[in-house]
Amino acid sequence: MPMQTIEELFEHELQDIYSAEQSLLEALEQMAQESSDREIKRGFMQHRKETQGQIKRLEKIYKSLGQKPESGSCPGVEGLIKEKKLFMREKPSNELLEFYNIGAAQKVERYEITAYESLVDMAEKLGMTDIVDLLEQNLQEEEMALNKLKAIASEFDVAEDVDEEVDAEEEPAASSRR
Ligand code: FE
Ligand code: FE
Ligand code: ZN
């Protein structure tokens, strides 16, 4: 049956962001592992925890619609994850990888923000007030995450000295950053 209603489109997009959030749990953990700066590491893990809460809210939405999410994939976010895998071929220094991740994470947040904005808009059109509320909570967390990443990126000091980067791995976090 061809899709014809906003309800159906809403459900389609809900499934997309649900799949995206699932993939991001793993990606955020990976990026935390790749961060030597303790503050950045903590930031990624904190957003991972928020993501778990976002998934719970999405499941609440499914429940109120009398439906269940499927295990699918979001090609948009999968594409961003794939770009990161391609980037690894460049054999970046630890520091550059860390800086790259902060940019890549911003791309993801923008994807999520746009997805939630559209979902909020559709839920409003459909008069689903409680669902609007839950989606807006997710949207706000994504916006806060994006702002935090922007601040981290502008504070990030990329060392010009290549020799220094070699032992960056063993360095206790933060020392070389500011
Ligand atoms: Fe999210
Ligand atoms: Fe998607
Ligand atoms: Zn996010």
XYZ file of C-alpha atoms and ligand atoms in Angstrom:
181
model
C 0.000 0.000 0.000
C 1.436 3.396 -0.941
C 2.017 5.716 1.999
C -0.532 8.513 2.119
C -0.873 9.954 5.600
C 1.224 12.088 7.935
C 0.673 9.433 10.610
C 2.488 6.935 8.434
C 5.269 9.376 7.669
C 5.591 10.144 11.377
C 5.931 6.443 12.164
C 8.516 6.044 9.416
C 10.617 8.903 10.754
C 10.201 7.708 14.329
C 11.640 4.353 13.324
C 14.531 6.160 11.614
C 15.550 8.145 14.701
C 15.031 5.108 16.930
C 17.524 3.167 14.794
C 19.881 6.141 14.744
C 19.895 6.411 18.542
C 20.702 2.695 18.806
C 23.743 3.013 16.516
C 24.886 6.083 18.394
C 25.191 4.222 21.692
C 28.091 2.317 20.200
C 29.578 5.297 18.342
C 29.587 7.489 21.471
C 31.328 4.788 23.481
C 33.915 4.439 20.725
C 34.551 8.191 20.657
C 34.866 8.282 24.454
C 37.500 5.547 24.222
C 39.380 7.571 21.624
C 39.478 10.694 23.805
C 42.504 11.298 25.991
C 41.071 14.485 27.474
C 39.075 13.490 30.525
C 36.520 16.221 30.096
C 35.830 15.253 26.500
C 35.674 11.576 27.415
C 33.172 12.364 30.146
C 31.155 14.500 27.723
C 30.775 11.617 25.278
C 29.838 9.186 28.038
C 27.340 11.649 29.462
C 25.680 12.037 26.078
C 25.676 8.253 25.740
C 23.722 8.098 28.976
C 21.359 10.776 27.681
C 20.938 8.708 24.516
C 19.768 5.757 26.608
C 17.165 8.047 28.132
C 16.164 9.264 24.667
C 15.619 5.669 23.562
C 13.385 5.153 26.615
C 11.322 8.213 25.626
C 10.977 6.905 22.080
C 9.809 3.577 23.488
C 7.249 5.467 25.564
C 6.006 7.063 22.348
C 5.707 3.648 20.729
C 3.784 2.409 23.723
C 1.334 5.298 23.567
C 0.822 4.577 19.856
C 0.207 0.931 20.704
C 3.202 -0.100 18.617
C 6.670 -1.549 18.934
C 9.906 -0.310 17.369
C 11.640 -2.569 14.876
C 15.339 -3.210 14.772
C 16.279 -1.299 11.657
C 19.098 0.946 10.589
C 19.312 4.655 9.843
C 21.346 5.016 6.628
C 21.953 8.706 7.380
C 23.771 8.112 10.647
C 25.316 4.870 9.371
C 26.814 6.999 6.592
C 28.409 9.345 9.105
C 29.827 6.358 10.984
C 31.173 4.989 7.702
C 32.890 8.300 6.974
C 34.705 7.986 10.249
C 35.872 4.483 9.309
C 37.169 5.875 6.015
C 38.913 8.673 7.888
C 40.793 6.082 9.976
C 42.628 5.071 6.773
C 44.452 8.392 7.003
C 46.059 7.086 10.210
C 45.379 10.285 12.143
C 47.334 11.080 15.293
C 45.397 10.506 18.520
C 44.957 14.209 18.899
C 43.645 14.734 15.368
C 41.280 11.796 15.732
C 39.969 13.341 18.922
C 39.414 16.657 17.161
C 37.846 14.900 14.154
C 35.426 13.100 16.483
C 34.247 16.403 17.942
C 33.375 17.564 14.419
C 31.800 14.241 13.437
C 29.700 14.255 16.593
C 28.405 17.717 15.640
C 27.286 16.384 12.268
C 25.376 13.654 14.068
C 23.758 16.129 16.468
C 22.607 18.234 13.527
C 21.071 15.178 11.902
C 19.277 14.311 15.135
C 18.150 17.892 15.734
C 16.594 18.104 12.279
C 14.965 14.701 12.702
C 13.428 15.701 16.039
C 12.305 19.092 14.708
C 10.411 17.374 11.893
C 8.920 14.828 14.285
C 7.800 17.581 16.660
C 6.213 19.427 13.760
C 4.322 16.344 12.595
C 3.228 15.417 16.118
C 1.914 18.971 16.553
C -0.016 18.737 13.291
C -1.478 15.451 14.509
C -2.431 16.965 17.875
C -0.365 14.426 19.858
C 0.481 16.684 22.774
C 2.160 14.159 25.080
C 4.293 12.883 22.234
C 5.326 16.440 21.310
C 6.489 16.867 24.879
C 8.653 13.734 24.854
C 10.169 14.608 21.475
C 10.965 18.114 22.631
C 12.887 16.743 25.588
C 15.075 14.736 23.205
C 15.439 17.749 20.921
C 16.620 19.930 23.792
C 19.234 17.405 24.865
C 20.574 17.226 21.310
C 20.760 21.012 21.104
C 22.633 21.167 24.389
C 25.000 18.444 23.186
C 25.681 20.383 19.976
C 26.426 23.583 21.882
C 28.769 21.757 24.217
C 30.614 20.209 21.277
C 30.954 23.621 19.627
C 32.514 25.019 22.795
C 34.885 22.060 23.112
C 35.934 22.440 19.468
C 36.767 26.113 19.806
C 38.808 25.488 22.962
C 40.642 22.545 21.469
C 44.348 23.217 21.033
C 45.868 21.247 18.199
C 49.596 20.859 18.706
C 51.737 21.734 15.712
C 54.692 19.664 16.905
C 54.419 16.196 15.372
C 56.966 14.627 17.769
C 54.830 15.533 20.744
C 51.907 13.599 19.367
C 53.766 10.301 19.414
C 53.620 9.971 23.197
C 50.214 11.588 23.488
C 48.765 8.146 24.168
C 50.524 7.757 27.487
C 49.947 11.259 28.626
C 47.467 11.719 31.426
C 44.511 13.601 30.018
C 44.196 17.358 29.709
C 47.837 18.312 30.331
C 48.621 19.190 26.730
C 45.258 20.683 25.916
C 45.092 24.166 27.288
Fe 20.115 11.271 20.395
Fe 18.049 8.266 8.931
Zn 22.780 13.202 20.251
